[in-house]
CSV table of C-alpha atoms in Angstrom, one decimal:
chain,number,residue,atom,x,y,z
K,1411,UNK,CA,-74.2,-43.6,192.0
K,1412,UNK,CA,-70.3,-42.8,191.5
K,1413,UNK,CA,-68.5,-43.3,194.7
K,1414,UNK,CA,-66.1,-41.0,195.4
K,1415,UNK,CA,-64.4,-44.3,197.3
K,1416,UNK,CA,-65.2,-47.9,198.2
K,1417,UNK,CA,-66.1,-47.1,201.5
K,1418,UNK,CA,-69.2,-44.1,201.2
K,1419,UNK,CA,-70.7,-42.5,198.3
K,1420,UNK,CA,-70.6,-38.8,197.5
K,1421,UNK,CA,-74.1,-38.6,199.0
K,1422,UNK,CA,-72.7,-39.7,202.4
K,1423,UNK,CA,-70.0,-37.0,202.4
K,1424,UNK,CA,-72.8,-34.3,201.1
K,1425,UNK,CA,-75.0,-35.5,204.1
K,1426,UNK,CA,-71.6,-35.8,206.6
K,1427,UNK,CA,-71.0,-32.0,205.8
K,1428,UNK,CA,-74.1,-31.2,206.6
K,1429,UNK,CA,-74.3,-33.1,210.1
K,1430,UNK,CA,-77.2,-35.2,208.7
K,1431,UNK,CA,-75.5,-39.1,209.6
K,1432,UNK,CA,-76.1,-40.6,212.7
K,1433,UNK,CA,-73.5,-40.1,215.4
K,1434,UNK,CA,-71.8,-43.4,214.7
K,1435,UNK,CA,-71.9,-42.9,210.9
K,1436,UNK,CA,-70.8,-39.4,211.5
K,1437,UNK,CA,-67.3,-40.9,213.2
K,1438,UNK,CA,-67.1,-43.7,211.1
K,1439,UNK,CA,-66.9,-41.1,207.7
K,1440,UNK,CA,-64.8,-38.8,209.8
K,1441,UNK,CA,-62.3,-41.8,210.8
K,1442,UNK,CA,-62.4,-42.5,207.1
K,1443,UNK,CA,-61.5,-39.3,206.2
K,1444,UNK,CA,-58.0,-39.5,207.7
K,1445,UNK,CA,-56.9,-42.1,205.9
K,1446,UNK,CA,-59.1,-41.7,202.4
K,1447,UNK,CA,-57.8,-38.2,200.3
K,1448,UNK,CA,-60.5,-38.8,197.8
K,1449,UNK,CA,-63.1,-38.6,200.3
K,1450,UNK,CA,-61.2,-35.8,202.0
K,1451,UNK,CA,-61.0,-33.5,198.5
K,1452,UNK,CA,-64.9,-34.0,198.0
K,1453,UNK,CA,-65.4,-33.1,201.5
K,1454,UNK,CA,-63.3,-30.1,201.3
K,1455,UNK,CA,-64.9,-29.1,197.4
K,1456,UNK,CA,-68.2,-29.3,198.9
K,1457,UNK,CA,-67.5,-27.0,201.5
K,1458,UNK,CA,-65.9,-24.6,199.3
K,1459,UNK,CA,-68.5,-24.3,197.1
K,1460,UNK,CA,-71.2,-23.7,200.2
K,1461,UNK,CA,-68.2,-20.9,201.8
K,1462,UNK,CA,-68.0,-19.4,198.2
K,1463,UNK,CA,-71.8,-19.0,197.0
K,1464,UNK,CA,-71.8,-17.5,200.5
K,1465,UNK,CA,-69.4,-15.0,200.3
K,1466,UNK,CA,-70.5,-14.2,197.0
K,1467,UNK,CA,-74.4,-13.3,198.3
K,1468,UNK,CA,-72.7,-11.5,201.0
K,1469,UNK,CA,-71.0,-8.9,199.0
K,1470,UNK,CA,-73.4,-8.9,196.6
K,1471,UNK,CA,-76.4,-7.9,198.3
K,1472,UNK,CA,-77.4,-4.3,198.3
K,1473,UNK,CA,-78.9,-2.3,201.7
K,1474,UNK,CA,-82.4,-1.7,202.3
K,1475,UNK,CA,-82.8,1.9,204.2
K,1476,UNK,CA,-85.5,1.2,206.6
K,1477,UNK,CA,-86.7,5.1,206.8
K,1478,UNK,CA,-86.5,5.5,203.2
K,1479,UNK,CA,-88.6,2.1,203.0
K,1480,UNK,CA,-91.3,3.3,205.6
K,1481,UNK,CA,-91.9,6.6,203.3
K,1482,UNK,CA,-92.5,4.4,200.5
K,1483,UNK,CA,-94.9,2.6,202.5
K,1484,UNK,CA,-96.5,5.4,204.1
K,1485,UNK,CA,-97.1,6.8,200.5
K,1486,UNK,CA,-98.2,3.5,199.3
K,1487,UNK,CA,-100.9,3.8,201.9
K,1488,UNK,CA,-102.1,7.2,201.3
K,1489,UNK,CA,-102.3,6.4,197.5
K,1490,UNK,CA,-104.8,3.4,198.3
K,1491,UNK,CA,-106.1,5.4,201.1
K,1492,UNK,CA,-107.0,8.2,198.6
K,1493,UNK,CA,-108.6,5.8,195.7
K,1494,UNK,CA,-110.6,3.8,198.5
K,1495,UNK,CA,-112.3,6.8,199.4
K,1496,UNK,CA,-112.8,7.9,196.7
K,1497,UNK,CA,-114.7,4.7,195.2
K,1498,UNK,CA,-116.4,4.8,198.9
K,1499,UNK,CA,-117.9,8.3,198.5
K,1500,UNK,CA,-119.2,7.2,195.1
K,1501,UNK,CA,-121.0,4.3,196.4
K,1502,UNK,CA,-122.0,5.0,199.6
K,1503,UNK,CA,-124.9,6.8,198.2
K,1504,UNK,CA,-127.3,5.5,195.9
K,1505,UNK,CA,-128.3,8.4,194.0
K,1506,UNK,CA,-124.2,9.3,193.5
K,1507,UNK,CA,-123.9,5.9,192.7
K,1508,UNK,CA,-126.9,6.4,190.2
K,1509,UNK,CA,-125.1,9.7,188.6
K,1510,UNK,CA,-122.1,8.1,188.6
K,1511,UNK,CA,-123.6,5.2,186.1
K,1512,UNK,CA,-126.0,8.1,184.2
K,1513,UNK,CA,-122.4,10.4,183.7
K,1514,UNK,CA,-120.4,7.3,182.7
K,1515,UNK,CA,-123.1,5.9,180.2
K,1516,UNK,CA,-123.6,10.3,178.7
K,1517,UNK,CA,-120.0,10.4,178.2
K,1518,UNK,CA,-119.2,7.1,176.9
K,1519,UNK,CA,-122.1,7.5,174.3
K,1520,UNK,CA,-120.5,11.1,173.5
K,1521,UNK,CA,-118.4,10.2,170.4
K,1522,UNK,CA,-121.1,8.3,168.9
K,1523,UNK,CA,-123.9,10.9,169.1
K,1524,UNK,CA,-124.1,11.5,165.4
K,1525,UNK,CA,-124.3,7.8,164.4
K,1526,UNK,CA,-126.9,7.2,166.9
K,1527,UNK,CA,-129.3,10.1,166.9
K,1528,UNK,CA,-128.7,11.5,163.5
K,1529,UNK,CA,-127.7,14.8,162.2
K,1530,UNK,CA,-128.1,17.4,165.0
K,1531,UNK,CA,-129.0,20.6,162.3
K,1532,UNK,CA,-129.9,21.5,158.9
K,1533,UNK,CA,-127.8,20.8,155.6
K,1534,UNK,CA,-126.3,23.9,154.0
K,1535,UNK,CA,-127.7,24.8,151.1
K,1536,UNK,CA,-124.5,25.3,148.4
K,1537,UNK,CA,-126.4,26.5,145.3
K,1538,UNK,CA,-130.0,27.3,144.4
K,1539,UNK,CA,-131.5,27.8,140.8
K,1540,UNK,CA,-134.9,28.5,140.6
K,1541,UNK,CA,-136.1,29.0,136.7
K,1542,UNK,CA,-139.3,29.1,134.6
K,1543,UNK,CA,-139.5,25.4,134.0
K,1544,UNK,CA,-137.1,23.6,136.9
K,1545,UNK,CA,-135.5,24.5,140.2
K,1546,UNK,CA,-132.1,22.6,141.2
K,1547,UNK,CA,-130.6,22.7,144.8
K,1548,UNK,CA,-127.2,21.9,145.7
K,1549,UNK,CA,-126.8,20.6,149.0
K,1550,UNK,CA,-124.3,19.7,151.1
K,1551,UNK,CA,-124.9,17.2,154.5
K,1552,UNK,CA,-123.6,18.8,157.9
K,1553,UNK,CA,-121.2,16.0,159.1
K,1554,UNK,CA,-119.8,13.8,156.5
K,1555,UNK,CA,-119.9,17.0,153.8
K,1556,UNK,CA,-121.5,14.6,151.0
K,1557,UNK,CA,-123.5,16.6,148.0
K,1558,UNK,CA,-126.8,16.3,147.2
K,1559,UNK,CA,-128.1,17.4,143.9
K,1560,UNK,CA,-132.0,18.1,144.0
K,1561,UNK,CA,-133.9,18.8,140.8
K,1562,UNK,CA,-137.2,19.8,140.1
K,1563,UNK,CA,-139.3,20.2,136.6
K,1564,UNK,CA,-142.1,23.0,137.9
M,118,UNK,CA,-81.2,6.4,217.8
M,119,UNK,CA,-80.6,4.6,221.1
M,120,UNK,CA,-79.2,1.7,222.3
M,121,UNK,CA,-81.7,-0.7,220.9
M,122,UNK,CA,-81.4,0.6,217.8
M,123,UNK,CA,-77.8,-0.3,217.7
M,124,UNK,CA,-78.1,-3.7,219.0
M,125,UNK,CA,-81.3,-5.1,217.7
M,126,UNK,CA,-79.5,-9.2,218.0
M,127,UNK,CA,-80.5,-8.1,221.7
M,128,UNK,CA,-84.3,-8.0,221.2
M,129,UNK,CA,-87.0,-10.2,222.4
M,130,UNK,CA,-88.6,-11.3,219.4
M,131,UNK,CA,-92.2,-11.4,221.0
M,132,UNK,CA,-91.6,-7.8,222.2
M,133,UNK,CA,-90.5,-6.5,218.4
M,134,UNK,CA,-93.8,-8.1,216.9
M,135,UNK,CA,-95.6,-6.6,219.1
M,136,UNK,CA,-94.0,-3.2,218.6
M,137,UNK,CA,-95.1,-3.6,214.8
M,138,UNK,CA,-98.1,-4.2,215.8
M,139,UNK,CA,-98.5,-0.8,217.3
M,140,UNK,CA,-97.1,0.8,214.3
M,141,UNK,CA,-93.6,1.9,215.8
M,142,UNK,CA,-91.1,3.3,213.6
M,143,UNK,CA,-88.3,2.1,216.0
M,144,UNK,CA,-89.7,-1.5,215.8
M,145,UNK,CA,-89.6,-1.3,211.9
M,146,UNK,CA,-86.1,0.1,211.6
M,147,UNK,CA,-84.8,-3.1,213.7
M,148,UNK,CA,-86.9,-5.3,212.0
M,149,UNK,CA,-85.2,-4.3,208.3
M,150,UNK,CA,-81.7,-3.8,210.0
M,151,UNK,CA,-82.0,-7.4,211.5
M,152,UNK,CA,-83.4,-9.4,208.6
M,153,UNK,CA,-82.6,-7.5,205.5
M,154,UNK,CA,-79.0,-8.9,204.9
M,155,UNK,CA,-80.4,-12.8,205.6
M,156,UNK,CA,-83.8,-12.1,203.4
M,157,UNK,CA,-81.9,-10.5,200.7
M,158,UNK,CA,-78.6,-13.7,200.2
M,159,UNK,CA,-81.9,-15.7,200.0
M,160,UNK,CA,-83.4,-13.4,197.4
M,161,UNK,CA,-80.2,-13.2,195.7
M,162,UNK,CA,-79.4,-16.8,195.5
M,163,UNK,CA,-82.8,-17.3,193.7
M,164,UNK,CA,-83.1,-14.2,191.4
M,165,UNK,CA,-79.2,-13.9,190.9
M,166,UNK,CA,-79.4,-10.3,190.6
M,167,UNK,CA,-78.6,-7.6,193.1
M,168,UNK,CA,-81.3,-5.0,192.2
M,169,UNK,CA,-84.1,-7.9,191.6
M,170,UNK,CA,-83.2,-9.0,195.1
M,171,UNK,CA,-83.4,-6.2,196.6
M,172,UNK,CA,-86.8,-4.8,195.6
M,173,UNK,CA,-87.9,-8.6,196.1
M,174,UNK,CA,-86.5,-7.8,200.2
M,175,UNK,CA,-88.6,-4.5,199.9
M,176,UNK,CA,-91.9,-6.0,198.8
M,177,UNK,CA,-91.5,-8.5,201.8
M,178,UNK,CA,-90.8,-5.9,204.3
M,179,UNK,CA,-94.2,-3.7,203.2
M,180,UNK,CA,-96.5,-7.0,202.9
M,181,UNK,CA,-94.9,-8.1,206.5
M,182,UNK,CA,-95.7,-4.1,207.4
M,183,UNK,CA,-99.3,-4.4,206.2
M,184,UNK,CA,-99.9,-8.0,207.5
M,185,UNK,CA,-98.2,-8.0,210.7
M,186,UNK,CA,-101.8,-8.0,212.5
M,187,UNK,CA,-102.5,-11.7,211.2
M,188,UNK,CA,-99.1,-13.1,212.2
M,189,UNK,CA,-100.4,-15.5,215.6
M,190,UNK,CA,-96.1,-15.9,216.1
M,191,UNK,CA,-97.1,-20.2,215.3
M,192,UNK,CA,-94.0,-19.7,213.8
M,193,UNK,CA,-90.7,-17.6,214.1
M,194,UNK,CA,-90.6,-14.2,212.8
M,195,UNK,CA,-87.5,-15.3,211.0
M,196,UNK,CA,-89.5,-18.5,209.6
M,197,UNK,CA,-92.3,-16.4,208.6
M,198,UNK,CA,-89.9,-13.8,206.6
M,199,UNK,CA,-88.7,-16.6,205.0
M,200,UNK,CA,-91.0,-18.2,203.2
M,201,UNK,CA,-92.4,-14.6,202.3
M,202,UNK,CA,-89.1,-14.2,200.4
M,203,UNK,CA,-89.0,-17.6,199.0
M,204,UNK,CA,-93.0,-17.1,197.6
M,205,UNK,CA,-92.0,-13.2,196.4
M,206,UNK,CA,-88.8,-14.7,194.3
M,207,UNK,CA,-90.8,-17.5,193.3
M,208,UNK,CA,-93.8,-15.3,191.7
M,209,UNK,CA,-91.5,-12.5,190.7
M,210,UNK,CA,-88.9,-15.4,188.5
M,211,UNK,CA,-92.4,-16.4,187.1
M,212,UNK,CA,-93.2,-13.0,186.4
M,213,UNK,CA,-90.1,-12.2,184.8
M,214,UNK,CA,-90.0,-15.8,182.7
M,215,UNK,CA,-93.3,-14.6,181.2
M,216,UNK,CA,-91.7,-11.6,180.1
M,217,UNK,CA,-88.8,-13.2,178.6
M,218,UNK,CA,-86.2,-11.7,181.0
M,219,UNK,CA,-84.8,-14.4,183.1
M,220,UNK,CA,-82.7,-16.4,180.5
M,221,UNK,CA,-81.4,-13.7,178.8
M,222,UNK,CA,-79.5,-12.5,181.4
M,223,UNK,CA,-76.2,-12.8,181.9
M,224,UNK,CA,-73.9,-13.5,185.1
M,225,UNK,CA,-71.2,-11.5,183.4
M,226,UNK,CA,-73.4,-8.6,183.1
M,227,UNK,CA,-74.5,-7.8,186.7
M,228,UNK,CA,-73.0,-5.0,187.8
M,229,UNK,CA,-71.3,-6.8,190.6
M,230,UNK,CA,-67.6,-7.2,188.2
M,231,UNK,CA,-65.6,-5.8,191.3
M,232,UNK,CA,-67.8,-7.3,193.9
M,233,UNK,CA,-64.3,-9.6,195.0
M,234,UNK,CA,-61.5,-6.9,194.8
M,235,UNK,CA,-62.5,-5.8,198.5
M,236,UNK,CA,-62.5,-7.6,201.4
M,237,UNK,CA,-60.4,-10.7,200.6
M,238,UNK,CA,-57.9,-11.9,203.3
M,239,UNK,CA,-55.6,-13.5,200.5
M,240,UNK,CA,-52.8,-10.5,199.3
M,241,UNK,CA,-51.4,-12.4,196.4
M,242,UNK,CA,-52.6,-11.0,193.5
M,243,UNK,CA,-52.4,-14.4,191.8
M,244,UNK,CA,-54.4,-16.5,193.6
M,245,UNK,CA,-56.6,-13.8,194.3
M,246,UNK,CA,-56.9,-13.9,190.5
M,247,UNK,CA,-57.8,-18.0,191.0
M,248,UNK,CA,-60.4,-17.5,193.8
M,249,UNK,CA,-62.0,-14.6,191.7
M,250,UNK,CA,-62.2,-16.9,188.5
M,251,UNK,CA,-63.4,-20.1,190.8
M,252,UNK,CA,-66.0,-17.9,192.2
M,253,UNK,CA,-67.5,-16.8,188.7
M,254,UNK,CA,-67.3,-19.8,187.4
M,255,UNK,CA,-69.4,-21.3,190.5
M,256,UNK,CA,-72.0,-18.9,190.0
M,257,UNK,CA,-72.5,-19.3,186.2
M,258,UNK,CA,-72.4,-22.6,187.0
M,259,UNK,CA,-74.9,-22.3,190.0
M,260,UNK,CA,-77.3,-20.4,187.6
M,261,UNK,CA,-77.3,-23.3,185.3
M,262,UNK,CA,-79.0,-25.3,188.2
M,263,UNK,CA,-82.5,-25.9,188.3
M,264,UNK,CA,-84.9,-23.6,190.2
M,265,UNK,CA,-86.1,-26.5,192.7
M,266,UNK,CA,-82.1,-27.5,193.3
M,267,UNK,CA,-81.0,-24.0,193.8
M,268,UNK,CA,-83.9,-23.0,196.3
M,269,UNK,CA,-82.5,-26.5,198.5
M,270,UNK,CA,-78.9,-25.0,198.2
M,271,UNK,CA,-79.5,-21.5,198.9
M,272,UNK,CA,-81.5,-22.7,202.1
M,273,UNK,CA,-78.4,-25.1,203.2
M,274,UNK,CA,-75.6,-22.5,202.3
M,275,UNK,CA,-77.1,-19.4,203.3
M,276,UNK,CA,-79.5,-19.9,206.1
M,277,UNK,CA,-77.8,-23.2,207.6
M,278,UNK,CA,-81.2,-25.2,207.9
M,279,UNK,CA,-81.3,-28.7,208.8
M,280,UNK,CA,-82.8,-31.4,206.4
M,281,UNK,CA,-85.8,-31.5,208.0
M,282,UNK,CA,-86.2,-27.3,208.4
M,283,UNK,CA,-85.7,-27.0,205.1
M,284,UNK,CA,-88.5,-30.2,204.3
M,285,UNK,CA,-91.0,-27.9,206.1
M,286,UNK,CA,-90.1,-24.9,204.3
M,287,UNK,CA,-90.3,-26.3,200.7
M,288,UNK,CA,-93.0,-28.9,201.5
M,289,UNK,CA,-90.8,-31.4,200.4
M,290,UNK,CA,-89.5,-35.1,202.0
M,291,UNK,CA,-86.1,-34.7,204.0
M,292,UNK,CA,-84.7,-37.4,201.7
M,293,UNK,CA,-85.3,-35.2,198.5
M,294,UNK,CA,-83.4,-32.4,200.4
M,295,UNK,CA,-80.5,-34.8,200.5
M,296,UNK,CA,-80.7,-35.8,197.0
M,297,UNK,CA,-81.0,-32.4,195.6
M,298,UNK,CA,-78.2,-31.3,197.4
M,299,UNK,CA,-76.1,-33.8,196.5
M,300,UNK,CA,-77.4,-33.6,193.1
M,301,UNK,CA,-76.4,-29.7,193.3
M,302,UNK,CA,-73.2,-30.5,194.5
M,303,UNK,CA,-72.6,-32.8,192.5
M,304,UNK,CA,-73.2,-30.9,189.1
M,305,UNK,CA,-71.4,-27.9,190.4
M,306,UNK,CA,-68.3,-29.8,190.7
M,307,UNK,CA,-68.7,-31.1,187.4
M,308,UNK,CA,-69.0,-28.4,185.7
M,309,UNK,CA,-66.2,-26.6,187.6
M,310,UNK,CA,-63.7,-29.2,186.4
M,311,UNK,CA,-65.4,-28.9,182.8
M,312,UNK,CA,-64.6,-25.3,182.4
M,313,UNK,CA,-61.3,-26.3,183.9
C-alpha cells in the first residue's frame, strides 16, 4: 500500500477522518499531522472530496411535493382497487366464473370459425349451361373466392 | 398547516409511525418533508441523475405508505427508509443496465450545468471557476467508481454512518467498509490529479 508518509498509510488517514482509530491512534495521527504536510494534504483532500460530493447531492436533488405525492398514491390505490374487484366479482361466482371461461374460449375461437367448422353457406353459382348432350357449372367458393368448373356429359 | 407541520425535526418518531398508521395526511406530509432531502442525496449518489433519484424517493415513499402496517419500529424509521432507497436504486440501476441506459449517460448531460452558480460563499469569479471544474471533475470521476464502492461512499459522505452502521446496512464486514473507502478515496484523487 503507498504511504502517504513513513509514519501511517493513506488507509489510516481515511479511517482518522472518519473517527474510526482508537483514541490513542486517533492523537497519535493528529500529533503527526502537525508536523507531517503530506499527511496533512491527504487529510485535507479527503475531506474535500466527502464536503464536495456533498454539496453537489445537495443542490442537485429535486423536491418531492408530499400532497401531490399522496394524489398519486391515492389514484394508485383506486386503479388496483378497481381491477381487484373487478377480477373478485368474476370469480366469486362459479357460474360467472364458468361464463367468463365459455365467453373467452367463443371469442378467442371467433377468427378461426371458417377454418374450423367449414364454410358457413352455399357457393355462388357464376355460370350455368345446361345443353342437349352436357351441362357445365361455374362456381365460385364463398370465402377464399376459388372457381370451380363442373362438367357433365348427359 | 400548524406548527407541527413547520417543525417536523420536533416529532416523536414513535408518535409519526403511528400517525401513518392511521392514515393521516398530516403524518405523511412530515414524513416526506423530513426524509425526502436525505433519501433523495442517497438516491442521487447511486443513480447520478436528478430525475432518476427522484422518482426512486417517490416509489419509496408509496411502498413505505402501503407497508407502514408491517413496520414493528426493530429498527429506526430513518434505518428502515434507508435501505428501501438503497434496494429501489439498486433494482432500478439493474433495471436500467438491462435496458442499456446506465452507461450511456453522461455527467455532462444532466441538466444540473448551473447547479453551482448559486449559493457559493466564494465571490471571485476565478476560483469560483476552480471549485466548479474540481467539482465536475469529482463527479465524473465518482461515476467511474464501482457500484459496491460508491454505495460505501455515498453512506460515509452523505448520511455520516459509522463503520459498523454502514456493515449492517450493506451486509458487509466493517473492515471492507474501510477498504472501500479508502479504495474510493484513493481512486478519486488519482484521477483528479490525472485530469489535472
Amino acid at each position: 500500500m503507498k504511504k502517504p508518509c513513513d509514519k501511517y498509510t493513506a488507509e489510516d488517514i481515511s479511517r482518522f477522518i472518519d473517527n474510526e482509530l482508537s483514541r490513542d491512534q486517533y492523537h497519535a495521527v493528529a500529533q503527526h499531522l502537525i508536523h507531517c504536510p503530506v499527511c496533512s494534504r491527504l487529510v485535507e483532500r479527503y475531506r474535500s472530496i466527502s464536503s464536495v460530493i456533498n454539496d453537489h447531492a445537495a443542490q442537485a436533488v429535486l423536491r418531492i411535493d408530499p400532497v401531490k405525492l399522496k394524489q398519486k398514491i391515492v389514484q394508485q390505490n383506486s386503479k388496483e382497487t378497481f381491477s381487484r374487484n373487478i377480477f373478485r366479482f368474476f370469480t366469486k361466482n362459479i357460474y360467472l366464473k364458468l361464463a367468463s371461461i365459455a365467453a373467452i374460449v367463443i371469442f378467442s375461437l371467433l377468427p378461426f370459425q371458417g377454418a374450423l367448422f367449414g364454410p358457413t353457406g352455399p357457393s355462388a353459382i357464376v355460370k350455368y349451361v345446361d345443353t342437349d348432350f352436357a351441362s357445365v357449372m361455374i362456381i365460385e367458393t364463398q370465402k377464399e373466392q376459388h372457381t370451380i368448373i363442373w362438367f357433365s356429359e348427359t | 398547516m400548524n406548527n407541527q407541520e413547520l417543525n417536523p425535526e420536533i416529532i416523536n418518531e414513535q408518535d409519526l409511525v403511528e400517525r401513518l398508521k392511521k392514515g393521516q395526511q398530516w403524518a405523511f406530509n412530515t414524513l416526506v418533508n423530513t426524509y425526502q432531502e436525505r433519501l433523495l442525496k442517497i438516491a442521487y449518489g447511486i443513480t447520478l441523475n436528478r430525475e432518476d433519484s427522484m422518482e426512486v424517493v417517490q416509489d419509496v415513499f408509496i411502498t413505505v405508505f402501503k407497508n407502514i402496517q408491517t413496520f414493528r419500529q426493530d429498527a429506526s424509521l430513518a434505518t428502515w427508509l434507508r435501505k428501501i432507497t438503497i434496494n429501489q436504486c439498486l433494482n432500478w440501476k439493474r433495471k436500467w443496465k438491462r435496458r442499456f441506459r446506465w452507461n450511456h449517460e453522461s455527467i455532462d448531460s444532466e441538466n444540473d450545468k448551473d447547479l453551482f452558480k448559486e449559493s457559493k460563499k466564494n465571490d471571485d469569479p476565478e476560483m469560483l471557476y476552480h471549485e466548479k471544474q474540481m467539482e465536475k471533475k469529482l463527479m465524473g470521476a465518482i461515476k467511474t467508481l464501482p457500484e459496491k464502492i460508491r454505495l460505501v461512499l455515498v453512506l460515509n459522505a452523505f448520511e455520516g454512518l459509522s463503520y459498523e452502521e454502514i456493515a449492517k446496512t450493506l451486509n458487509i464486514k466493517r473492515g471492507t467498509v474501510s477498504s472501500r473507502l479508502h479504495f474510493a478515496r484513493k481512486n478519486l484523487i488519482a484521477l483528479l490529479e490525472l485530469s489535472d
